[in-house]
Coordinates of C-alpha atoms in Angstrom, one line a residue:
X868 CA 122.3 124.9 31.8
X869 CA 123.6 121.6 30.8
X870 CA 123.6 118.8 32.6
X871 CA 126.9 116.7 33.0
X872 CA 127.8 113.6 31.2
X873 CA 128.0 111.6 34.6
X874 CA 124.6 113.3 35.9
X875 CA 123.3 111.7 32.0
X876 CA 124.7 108.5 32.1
X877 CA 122.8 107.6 35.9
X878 CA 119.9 108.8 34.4
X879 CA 120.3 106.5 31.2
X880 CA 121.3 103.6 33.1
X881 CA 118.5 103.3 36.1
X882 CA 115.9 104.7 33.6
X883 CA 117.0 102.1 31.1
X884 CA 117.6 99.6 33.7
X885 CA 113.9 100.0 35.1
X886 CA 112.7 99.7 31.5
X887 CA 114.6 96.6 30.9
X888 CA 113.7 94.9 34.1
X889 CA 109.8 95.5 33.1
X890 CA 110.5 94.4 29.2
X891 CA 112.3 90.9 31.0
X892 CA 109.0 90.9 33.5
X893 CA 106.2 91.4 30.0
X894 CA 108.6 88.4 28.3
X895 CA 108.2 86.0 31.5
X896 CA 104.4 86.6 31.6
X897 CA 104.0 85.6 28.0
X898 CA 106.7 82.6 28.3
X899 CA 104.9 81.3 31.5
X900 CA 101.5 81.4 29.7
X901 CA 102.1 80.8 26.1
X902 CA 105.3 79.3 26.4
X903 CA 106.6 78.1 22.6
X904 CA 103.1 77.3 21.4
X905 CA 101.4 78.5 18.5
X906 CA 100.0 81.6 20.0
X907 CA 103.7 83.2 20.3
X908 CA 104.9 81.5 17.0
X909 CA 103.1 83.1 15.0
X910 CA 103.3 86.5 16.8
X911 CA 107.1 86.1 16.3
X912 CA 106.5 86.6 12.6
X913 CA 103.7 88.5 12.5
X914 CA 105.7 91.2 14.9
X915 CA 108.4 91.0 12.3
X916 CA 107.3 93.8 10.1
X917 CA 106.1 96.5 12.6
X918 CA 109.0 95.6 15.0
X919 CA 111.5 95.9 12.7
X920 CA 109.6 99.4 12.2
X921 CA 109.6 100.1 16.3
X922 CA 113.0 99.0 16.7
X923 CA 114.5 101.0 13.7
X924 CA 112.6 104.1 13.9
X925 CA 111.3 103.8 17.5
X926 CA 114.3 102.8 19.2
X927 CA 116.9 105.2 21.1
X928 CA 120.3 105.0 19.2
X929 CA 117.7 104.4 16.4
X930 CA 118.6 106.5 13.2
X931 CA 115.6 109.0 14.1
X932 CA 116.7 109.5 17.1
X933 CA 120.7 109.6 16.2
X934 CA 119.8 111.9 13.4
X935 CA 117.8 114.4 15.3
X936 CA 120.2 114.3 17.8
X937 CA 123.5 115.1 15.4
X938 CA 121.6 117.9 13.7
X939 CA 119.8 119.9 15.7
X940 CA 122.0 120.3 18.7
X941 CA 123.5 123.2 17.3
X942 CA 120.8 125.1 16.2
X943 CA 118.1 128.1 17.9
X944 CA 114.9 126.6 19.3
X945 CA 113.0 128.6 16.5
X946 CA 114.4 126.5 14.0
X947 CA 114.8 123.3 15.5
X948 CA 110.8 123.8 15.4
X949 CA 110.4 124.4 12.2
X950 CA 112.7 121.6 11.2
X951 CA 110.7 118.7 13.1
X952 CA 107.3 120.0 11.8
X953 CA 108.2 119.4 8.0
X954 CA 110.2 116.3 9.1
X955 CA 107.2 115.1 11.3
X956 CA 104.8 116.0 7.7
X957 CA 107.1 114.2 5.5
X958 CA 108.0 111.0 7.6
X959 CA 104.4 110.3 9.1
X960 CA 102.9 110.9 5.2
X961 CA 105.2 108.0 4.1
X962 CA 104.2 105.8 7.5
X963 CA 100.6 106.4 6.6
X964 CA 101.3 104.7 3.1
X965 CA 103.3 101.9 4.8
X966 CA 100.7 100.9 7.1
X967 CA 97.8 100.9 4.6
X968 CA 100.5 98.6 2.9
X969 CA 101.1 95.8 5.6
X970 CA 97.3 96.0 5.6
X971 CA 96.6 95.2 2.2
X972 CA 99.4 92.6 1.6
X973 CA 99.6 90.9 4.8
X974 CA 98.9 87.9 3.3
X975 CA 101.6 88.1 1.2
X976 CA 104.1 89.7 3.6
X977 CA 103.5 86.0 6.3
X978 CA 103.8 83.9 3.4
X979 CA 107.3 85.7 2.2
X980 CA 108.9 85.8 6.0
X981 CA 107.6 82.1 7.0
X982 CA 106.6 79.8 3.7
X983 CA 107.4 77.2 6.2
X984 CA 104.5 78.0 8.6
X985 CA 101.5 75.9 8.9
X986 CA 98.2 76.8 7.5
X987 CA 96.8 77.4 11.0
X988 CA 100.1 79.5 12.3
X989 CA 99.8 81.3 9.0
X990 CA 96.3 82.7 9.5
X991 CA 96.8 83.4 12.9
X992 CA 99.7 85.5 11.8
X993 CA 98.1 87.3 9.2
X994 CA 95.3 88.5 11.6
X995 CA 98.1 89.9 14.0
X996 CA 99.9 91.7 11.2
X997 CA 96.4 93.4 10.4
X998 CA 96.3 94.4 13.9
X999 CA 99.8 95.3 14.7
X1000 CA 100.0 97.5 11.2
X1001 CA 99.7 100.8 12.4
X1002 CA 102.3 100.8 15.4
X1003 CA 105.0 101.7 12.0
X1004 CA 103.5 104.5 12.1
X1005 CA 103.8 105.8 15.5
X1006 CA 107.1 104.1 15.1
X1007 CA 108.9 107.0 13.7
X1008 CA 106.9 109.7 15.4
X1009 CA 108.3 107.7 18.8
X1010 CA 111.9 107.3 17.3
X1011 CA 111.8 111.4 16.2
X1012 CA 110.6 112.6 19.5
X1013 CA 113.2 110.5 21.3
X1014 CA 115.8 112.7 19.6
X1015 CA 113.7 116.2 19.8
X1016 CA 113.9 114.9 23.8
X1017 CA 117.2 114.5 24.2
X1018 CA 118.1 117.9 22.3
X1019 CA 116.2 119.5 25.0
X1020 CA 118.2 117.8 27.3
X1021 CA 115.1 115.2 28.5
X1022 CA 116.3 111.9 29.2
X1023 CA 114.7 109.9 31.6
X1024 CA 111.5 110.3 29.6
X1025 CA 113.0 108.9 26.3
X1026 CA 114.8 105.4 28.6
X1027 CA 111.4 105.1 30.7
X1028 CA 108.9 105.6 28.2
X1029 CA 109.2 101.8 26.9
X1030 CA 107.7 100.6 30.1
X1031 CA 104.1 101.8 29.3
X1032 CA 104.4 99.8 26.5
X1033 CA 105.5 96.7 28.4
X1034 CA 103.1 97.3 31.1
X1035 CA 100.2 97.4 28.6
X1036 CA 101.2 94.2 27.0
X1037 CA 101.5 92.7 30.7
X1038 CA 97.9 94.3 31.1
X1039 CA 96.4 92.7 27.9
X1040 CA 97.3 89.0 28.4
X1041 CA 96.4 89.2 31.9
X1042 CA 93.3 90.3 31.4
X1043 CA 92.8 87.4 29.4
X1044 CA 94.3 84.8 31.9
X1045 CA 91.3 86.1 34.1
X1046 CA 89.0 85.5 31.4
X1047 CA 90.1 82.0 30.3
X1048 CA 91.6 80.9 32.9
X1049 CA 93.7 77.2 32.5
X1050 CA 92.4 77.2 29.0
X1051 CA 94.1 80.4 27.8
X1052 CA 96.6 78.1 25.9
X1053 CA 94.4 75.6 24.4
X1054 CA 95.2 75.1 21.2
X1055 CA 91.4 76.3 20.4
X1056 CA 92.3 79.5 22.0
X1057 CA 95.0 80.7 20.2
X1058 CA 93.5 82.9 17.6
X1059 CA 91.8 84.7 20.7
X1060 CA 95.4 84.9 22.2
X1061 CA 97.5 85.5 19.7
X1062 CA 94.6 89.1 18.3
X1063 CA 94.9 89.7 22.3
X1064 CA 98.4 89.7 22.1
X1065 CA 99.2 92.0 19.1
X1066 CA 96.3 94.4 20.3
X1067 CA 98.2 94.8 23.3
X1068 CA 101.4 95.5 21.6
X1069 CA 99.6 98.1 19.6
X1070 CA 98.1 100.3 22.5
X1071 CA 101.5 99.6 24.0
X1072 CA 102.9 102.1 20.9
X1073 CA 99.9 104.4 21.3
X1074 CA 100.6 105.0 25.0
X1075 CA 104.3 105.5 24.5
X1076 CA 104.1 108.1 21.9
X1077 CA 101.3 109.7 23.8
X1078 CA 103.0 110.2 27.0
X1079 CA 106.0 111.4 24.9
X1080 CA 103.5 114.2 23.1
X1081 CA 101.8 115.5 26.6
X1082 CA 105.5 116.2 27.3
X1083 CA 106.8 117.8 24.2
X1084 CA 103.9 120.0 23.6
X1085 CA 104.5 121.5 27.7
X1086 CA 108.2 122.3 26.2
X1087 CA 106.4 123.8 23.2
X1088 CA 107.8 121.1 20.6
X1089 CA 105.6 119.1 18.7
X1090 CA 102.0 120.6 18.3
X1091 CA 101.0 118.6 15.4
X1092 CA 101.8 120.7 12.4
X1093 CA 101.8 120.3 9.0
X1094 CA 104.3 121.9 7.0
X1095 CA 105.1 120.8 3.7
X1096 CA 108.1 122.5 3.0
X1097 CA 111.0 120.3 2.7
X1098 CA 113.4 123.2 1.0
X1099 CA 114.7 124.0 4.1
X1100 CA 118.7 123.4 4.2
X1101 CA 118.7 121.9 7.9
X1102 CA 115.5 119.3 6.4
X1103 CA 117.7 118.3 3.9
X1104 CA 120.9 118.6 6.3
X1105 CA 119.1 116.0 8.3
X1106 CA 117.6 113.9 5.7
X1107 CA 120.1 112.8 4.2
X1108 CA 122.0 111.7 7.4
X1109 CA 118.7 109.7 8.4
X1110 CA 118.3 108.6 4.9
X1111 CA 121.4 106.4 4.7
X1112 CA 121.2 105.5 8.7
X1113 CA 117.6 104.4 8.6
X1114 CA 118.7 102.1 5.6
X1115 CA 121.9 100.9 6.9
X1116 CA 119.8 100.2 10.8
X1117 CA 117.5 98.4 8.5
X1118 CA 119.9 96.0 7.1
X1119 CA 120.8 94.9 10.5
X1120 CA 117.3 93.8 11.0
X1121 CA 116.5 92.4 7.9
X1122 CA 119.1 90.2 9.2
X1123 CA 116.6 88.9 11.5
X1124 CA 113.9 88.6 9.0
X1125 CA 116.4 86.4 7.2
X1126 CA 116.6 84.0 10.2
X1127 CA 113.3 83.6 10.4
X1128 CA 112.8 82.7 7.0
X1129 CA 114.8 79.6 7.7
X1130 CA 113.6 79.2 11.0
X1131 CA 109.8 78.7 9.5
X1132 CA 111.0 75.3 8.7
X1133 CA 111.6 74.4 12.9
X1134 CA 108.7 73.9 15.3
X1135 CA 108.6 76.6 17.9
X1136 CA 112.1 78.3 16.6
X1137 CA 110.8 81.8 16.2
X1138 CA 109.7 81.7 19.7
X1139 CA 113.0 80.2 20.9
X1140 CA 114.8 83.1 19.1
X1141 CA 112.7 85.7 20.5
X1142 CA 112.9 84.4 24.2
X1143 CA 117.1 84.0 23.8
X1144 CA 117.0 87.4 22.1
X1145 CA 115.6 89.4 24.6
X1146 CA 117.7 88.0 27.6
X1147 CA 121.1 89.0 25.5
X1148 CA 119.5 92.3 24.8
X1149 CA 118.3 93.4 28.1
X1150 CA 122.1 93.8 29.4
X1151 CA 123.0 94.6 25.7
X1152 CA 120.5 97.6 25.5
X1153 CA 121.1 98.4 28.9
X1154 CA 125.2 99.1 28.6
X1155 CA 124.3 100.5 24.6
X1156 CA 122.1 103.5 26.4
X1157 CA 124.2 104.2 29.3
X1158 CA 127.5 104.3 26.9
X1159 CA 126.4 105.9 24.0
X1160 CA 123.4 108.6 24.8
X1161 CA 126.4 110.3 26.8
X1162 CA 128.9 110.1 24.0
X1163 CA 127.3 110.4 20.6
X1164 CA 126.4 114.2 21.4
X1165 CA 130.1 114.5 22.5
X1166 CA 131.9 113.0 19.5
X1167 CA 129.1 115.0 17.2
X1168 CA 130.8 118.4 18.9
X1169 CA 134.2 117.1 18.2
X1170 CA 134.1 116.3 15.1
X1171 CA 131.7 119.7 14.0
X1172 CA 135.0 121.4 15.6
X1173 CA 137.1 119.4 14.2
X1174 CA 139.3 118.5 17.2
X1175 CA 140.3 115.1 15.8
X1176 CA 142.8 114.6 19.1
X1177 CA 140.3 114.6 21.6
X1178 CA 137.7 112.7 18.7
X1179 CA 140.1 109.8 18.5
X1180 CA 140.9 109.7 22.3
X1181 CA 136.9 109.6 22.4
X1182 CA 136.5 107.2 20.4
X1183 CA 139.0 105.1 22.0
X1184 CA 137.4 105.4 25.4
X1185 CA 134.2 103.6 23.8
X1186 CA 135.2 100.8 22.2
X1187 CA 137.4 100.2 25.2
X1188 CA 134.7 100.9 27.9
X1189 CA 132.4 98.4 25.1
X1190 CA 134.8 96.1 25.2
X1191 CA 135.4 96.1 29.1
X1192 CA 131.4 95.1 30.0
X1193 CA 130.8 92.8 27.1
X1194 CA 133.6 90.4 28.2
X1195 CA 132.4 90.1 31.3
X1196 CA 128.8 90.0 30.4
X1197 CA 129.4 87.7 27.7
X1198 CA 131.5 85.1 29.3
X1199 CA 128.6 85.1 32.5
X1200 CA 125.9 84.4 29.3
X1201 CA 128.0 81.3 28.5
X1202 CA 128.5 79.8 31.6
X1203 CA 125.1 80.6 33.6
X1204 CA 122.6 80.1 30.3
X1205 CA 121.2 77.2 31.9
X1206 CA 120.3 78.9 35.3
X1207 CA 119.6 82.4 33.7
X1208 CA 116.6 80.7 31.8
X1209 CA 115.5 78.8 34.3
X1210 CA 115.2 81.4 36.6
X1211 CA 113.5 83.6 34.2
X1212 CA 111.6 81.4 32.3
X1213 CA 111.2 77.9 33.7
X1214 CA 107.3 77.8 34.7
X1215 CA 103.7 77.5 33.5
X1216 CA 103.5 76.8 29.8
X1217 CA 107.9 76.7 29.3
X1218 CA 108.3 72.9 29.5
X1219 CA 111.7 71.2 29.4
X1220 CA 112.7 71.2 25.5
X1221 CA 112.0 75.3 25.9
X1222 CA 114.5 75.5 28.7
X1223 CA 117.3 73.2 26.6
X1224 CA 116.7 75.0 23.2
X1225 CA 116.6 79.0 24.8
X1226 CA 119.2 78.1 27.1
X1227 CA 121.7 76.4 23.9
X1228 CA 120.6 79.8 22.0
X1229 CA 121.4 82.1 24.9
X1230 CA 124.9 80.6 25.0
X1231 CA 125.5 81.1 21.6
X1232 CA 124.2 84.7 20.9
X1233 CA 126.2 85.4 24.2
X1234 CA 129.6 85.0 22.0
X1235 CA 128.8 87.5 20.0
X1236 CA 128.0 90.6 22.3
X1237 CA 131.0 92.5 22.6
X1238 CA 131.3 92.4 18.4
X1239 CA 127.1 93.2 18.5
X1240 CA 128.1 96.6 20.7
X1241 CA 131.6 97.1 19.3
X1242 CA 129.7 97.6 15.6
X1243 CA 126.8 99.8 17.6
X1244 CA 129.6 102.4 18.7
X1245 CA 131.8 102.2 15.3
X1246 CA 128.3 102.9 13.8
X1247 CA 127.5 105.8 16.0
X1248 CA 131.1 107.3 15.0
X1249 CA 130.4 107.2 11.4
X1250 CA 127.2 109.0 12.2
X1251 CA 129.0 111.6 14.3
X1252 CA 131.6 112.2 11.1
X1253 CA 128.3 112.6 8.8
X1254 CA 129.1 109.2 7.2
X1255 CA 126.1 107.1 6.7
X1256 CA 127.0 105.5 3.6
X1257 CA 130.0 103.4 5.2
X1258 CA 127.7 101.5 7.7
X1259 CA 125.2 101.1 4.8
X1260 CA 128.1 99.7 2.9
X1261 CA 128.7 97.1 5.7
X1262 CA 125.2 96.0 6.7
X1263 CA 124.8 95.2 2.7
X1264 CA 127.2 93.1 2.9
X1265 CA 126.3 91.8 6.4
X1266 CA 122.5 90.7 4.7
X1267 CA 124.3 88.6 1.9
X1268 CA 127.0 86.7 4.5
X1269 CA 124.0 86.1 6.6
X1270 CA 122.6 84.6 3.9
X1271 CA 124.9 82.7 2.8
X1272 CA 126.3 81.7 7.1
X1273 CA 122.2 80.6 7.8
X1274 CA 121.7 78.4 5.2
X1275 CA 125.6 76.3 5.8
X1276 CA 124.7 76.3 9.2
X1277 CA 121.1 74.9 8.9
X1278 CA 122.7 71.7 6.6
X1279 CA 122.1 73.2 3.4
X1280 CA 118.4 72.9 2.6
X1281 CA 117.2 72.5 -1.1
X1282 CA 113.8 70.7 -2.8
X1283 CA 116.0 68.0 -2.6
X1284 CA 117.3 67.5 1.0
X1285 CA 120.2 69.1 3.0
X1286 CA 123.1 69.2 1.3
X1287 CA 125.5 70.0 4.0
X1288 CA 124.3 67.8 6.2
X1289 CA 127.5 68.1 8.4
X1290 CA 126.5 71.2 9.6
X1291 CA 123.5 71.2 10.1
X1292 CA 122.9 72.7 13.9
X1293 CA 119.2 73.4 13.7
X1294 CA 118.2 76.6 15.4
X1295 CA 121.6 77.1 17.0
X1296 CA 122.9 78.0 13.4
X1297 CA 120.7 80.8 12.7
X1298 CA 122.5 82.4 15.6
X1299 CA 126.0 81.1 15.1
X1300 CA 125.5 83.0 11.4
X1301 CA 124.4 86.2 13.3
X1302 CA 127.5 85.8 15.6
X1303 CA 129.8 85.4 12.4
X1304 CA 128.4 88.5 10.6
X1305 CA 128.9 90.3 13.6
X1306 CA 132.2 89.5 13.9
X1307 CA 132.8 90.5 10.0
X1308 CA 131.1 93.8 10.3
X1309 CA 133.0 94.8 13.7
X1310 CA 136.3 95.0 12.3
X1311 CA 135.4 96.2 8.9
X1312 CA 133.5 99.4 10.4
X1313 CA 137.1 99.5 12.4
X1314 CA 139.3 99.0 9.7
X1315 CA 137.0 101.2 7.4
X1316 CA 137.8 104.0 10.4
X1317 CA 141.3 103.9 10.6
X1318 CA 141.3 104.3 6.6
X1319 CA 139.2 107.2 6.9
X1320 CA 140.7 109.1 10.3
X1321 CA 144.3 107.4 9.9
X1322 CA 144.9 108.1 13.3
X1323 CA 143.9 104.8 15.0
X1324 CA 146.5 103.0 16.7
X1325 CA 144.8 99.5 16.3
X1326 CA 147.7 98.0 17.5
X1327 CA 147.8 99.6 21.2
X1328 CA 143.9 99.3 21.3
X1329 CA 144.2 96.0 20.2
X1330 CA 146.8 95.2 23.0
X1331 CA 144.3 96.8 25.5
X1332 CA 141.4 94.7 24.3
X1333 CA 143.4 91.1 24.2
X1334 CA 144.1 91.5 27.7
X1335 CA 140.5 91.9 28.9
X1336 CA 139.4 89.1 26.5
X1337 CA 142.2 87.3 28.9
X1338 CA 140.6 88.5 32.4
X1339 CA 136.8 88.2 31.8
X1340 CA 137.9 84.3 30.3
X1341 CA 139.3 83.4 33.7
X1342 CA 137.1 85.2 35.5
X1343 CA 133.8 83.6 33.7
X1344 CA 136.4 79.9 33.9
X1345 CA 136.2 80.5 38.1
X1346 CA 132.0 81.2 38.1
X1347 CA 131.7 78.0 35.7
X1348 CA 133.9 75.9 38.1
X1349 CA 132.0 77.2 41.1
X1350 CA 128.7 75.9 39.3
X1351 CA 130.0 72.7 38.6
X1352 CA 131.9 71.5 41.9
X1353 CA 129.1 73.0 44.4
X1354 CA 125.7 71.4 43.9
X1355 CA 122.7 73.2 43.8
X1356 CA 119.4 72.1 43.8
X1357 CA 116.9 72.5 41.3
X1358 CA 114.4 75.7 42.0
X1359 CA 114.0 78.9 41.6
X1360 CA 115.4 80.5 44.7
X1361 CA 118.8 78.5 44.4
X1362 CA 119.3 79.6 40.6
X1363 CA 118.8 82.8 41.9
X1364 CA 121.3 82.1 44.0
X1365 CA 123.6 80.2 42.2
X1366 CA 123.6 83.6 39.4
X1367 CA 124.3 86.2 42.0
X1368 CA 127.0 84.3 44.0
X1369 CA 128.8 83.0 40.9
X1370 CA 128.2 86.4 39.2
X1371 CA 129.4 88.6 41.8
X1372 CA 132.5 86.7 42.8
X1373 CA 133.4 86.8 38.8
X1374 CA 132.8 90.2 38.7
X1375 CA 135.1 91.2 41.6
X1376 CA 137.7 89.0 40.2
X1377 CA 137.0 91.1 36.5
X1378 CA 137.4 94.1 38.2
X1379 CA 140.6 93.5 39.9
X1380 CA 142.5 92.2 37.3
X1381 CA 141.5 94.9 34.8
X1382 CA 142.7 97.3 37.5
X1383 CA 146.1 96.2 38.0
X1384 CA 146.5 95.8 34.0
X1385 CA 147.1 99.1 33.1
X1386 CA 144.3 100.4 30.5
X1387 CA 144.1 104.3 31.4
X1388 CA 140.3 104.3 30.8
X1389 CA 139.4 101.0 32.8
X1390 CA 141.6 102.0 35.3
X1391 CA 139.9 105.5 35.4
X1392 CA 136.5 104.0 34.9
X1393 CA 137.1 102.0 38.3
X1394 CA 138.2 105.0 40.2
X1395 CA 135.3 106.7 39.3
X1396 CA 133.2 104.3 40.6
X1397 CA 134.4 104.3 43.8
X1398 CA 134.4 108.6 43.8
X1399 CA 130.6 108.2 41.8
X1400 CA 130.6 112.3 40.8
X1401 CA 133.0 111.8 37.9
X1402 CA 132.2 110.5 34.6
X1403 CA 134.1 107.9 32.4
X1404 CA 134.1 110.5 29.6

């Protein structure tokens, strides 16, 4: 039987939740004992290749897993077998030639995404990279079996299943704070930490796709093998959806590989990225799952039947519902940055200039958020229509802006000195180009839409969205002026306290003003709450 779309979405959101909390918990363990040192620098651009891997193959809402997901819904357990084991064949044949590759040219590969690094960071790197190599290839049999998981209607497996990895991670660098004790970041030691490190992060992988194979070969799905026939209409059905998603994903992340390439020139900027990054996409990640798990399969159905009145009502729903956490989320960012990281972070190895430069960063990657998941669903939607060239399109064009936005905002560096000195805001400007390109790809995926569907009525959506922009600014303006006309002392337990009572009493305020505005879905979406059995969708 199927299960309901509310009965998924609370299973995507407390299994993603849980997964999130213990990805936060692995990021304050290696922020409290490596803090921005060199250990963690250089693991920030050794992790670049292989995590761009994870997260584009590995990841749920990955193109793997999107792809899977889109195609094989429809079709007889018999041949959705037959499909993944050629698929499996074909995509783990070209992973096995891409990790001998990282290991051969990682040398190479460090000195093209940081020329900037030290000789000492640089070596230290490369040895990680050796290590880390072979997590791209479990990273597309993870991101595959995410998607054979959800087909068969599994999905606390696929939101949980990051937690080993976490837990692994959290495993490894404890082990060796038993072992070294107050040394463990002595700048003699970080070779020793930084191979203890990316060893972790590999079993991390291991255990993940493991647990997800123990599962899938009880459902009879995935027994290992090899088929080499790639004739098969529904193989090339779904290759060449995952062909152009896989490259148009990737463009989004060699966006981050761009940043880092001008960060290499900044002491302890990868690491400050890294730590900002992950506290914008805990929530992000977290309101992605729970929104779009539920609705991709939906708007996949609607548009195979071609039902484009209920499509378009769909797809109103989710940029709306998008839209409706991310103001709220983001404005909270902006105005508790400064508490969030010192709650989370401030101990151990973070020292004072860590706290000012992840908390500055955190603010800024917090004004882009609802443009970040706005593009995620547009994306999705063009997936669901079988369009993966018009993302692809987008995210080329995202990669050259990026480009361009990074080096204006770092001053303009040359062999000959910065010649846009002007604006020149250091780390901060890395992000302020990813916020821009955001921004730029959001409405052109929603422009690009309308031209295709021409059944959008931007300007009605666009009156719905202006007034929650409007509600979650004065909401966020009331927890900002709570923080600064009430003063709270400086430790842990009162951040903690400062973020939940300024947080919730925003919140309520959010809520009650986008009730009495009168947008059908938030309004629907708050009554649903309150009943819990019915679903948003």
């Amino acid at each position: 039987m199927a299960k309901s779309l509310p009965y998924i979405a609370l299973i995507v959101a407390v299994a993603t939740a849980l997964s999130k909390l213990i990805g936060l918990l692995r990021q304050q363990a290696i922020a409290s004992i490596f803090g921005i040192g060199v250990a963690y620098d250089s693991y920030s651009y050794a992790y670049i290749l292989p995590g761009f891997l994870l997260i584009l193959l590995g990841g749920i809402n990955g193109p793997f897993h999107n792809a899977i997901v889109s195609i094989l819904i429809h079709r007889p357990i018999n041949e959705r077998n037959y499909i993944i084991a050629a698929v499996n064949t074909l995509i783990g044949t070209i992973l096995c030639g891409v990790t001998g590759l990282l290991l051969i040219m990682a040398d190479l590969l460090i000195t093209l995404v940081g020329p900037g690094l030290t000789p000492e960071l640089h070596e230290i790197a490369v040895h990680q990279l050796q290590i880390m190599a072979p997590i791209s290839l479990f990273a597309g049999f993870i991101g595959l079996n995410f998607g054979i998981l959800h087909v068969s209607e599994e999905f606390w497996l696929p939101s949980v299943s990051p937690i080993l990895s976490s837990l692994t991670v959290i495993c490894g660098i404890g082990l060796l704070w038993l072992h070294l004790g107050a040394s463990i970041n002595a700048p003699e030691q970080a070779l020793l930490g930084g191979s203890v490190l990316a060893s972790a992060t590999l079993i991390g992988a291991i255990v993940q796709w493991f647990a997800q194979l123990l599962f899938l070969y009880k459902r009879g799905f995935n027994k290992l093998t090899l088929l080499w026939d790639w004739s098969h209409p529904g193989v090339w059905e779904l290759l060449k959806i995952m062909g152009p998603a896989t490259l148009s994903s990737g463009m989004l992340q060699i966006n981050v590989l761009v940043d880092l390439f001008f960060a290499s020139g900044i002491v302890g900027a990868a690491a400050a990225l890294s730590y900002s990054g992950i506290l914008v996409q805990t929530p992000l990640g977290l309101v992605s799952s729970t929104l779009l798990v539920p609705l991709l399969p939906t708007l996949a159905r609607l548009s195979a039947s071609k039902d484009y009145k209920n499509l378009v009502k769909r797809i109103r729903q989710g940029l709306i519902l998008s839209n409706f956490t991310m103001f709220i989320v983001s404005g909270l960012m902006i105005v508790l940055s400064y508490p969030i990281v010192e709650l989370l972070y401030a101990r151990g190895a973070f020292n004072d200039y860590a706290k000012d430069t992840v908390s500055t960063l955190l603010m800024t990657y917090a004004i882009g958020m609802p443009t970040y998941l706005g593009r995620d669903v547009l994306v999705r939607i063009f997936y669901a229509l079988s369009d993966g060239l018009t993302p692809l399109r987008f995210s080329v064009m995202g990669i050259l802006f990026n480009v361009i936005f990074d080096w204006i905002f770092i001053g303009g560096p040359s062999p000959w000195g910065l010649q846009l000195p002007t604006f020149n805001h250091g780390t901060s400007g890395l992000v302020l180009s990813t916020v821009a390109v955001n921004i730029l790809t959001y409405f052109a995926l929603l422009f690009a839409l309308q031209s295709k569907l021409n059944l959008l009525p931007l300007s009605k959506w666009g009156v719905s969205s202006f007034w929650l922009l409007v509600s979650a600014i004065l909401s966020s303006l009331f927890a900002w002026q709570i923080t600064e006309r009430i003063s709270w002392s400086n430790d842990i337990v009162r951040h903690g306290i400062q973020i939940c009572f300024c947080g919730i009493l925003s919140l309520v305020i959010y809520i009650i003003s986008t009730f009495f505005i009168g947008v059908p879905e938030i309004h629907k979406f708050i009554l649903n709450l309150r009943k819990s059995h019915r679903s948003p969708y």
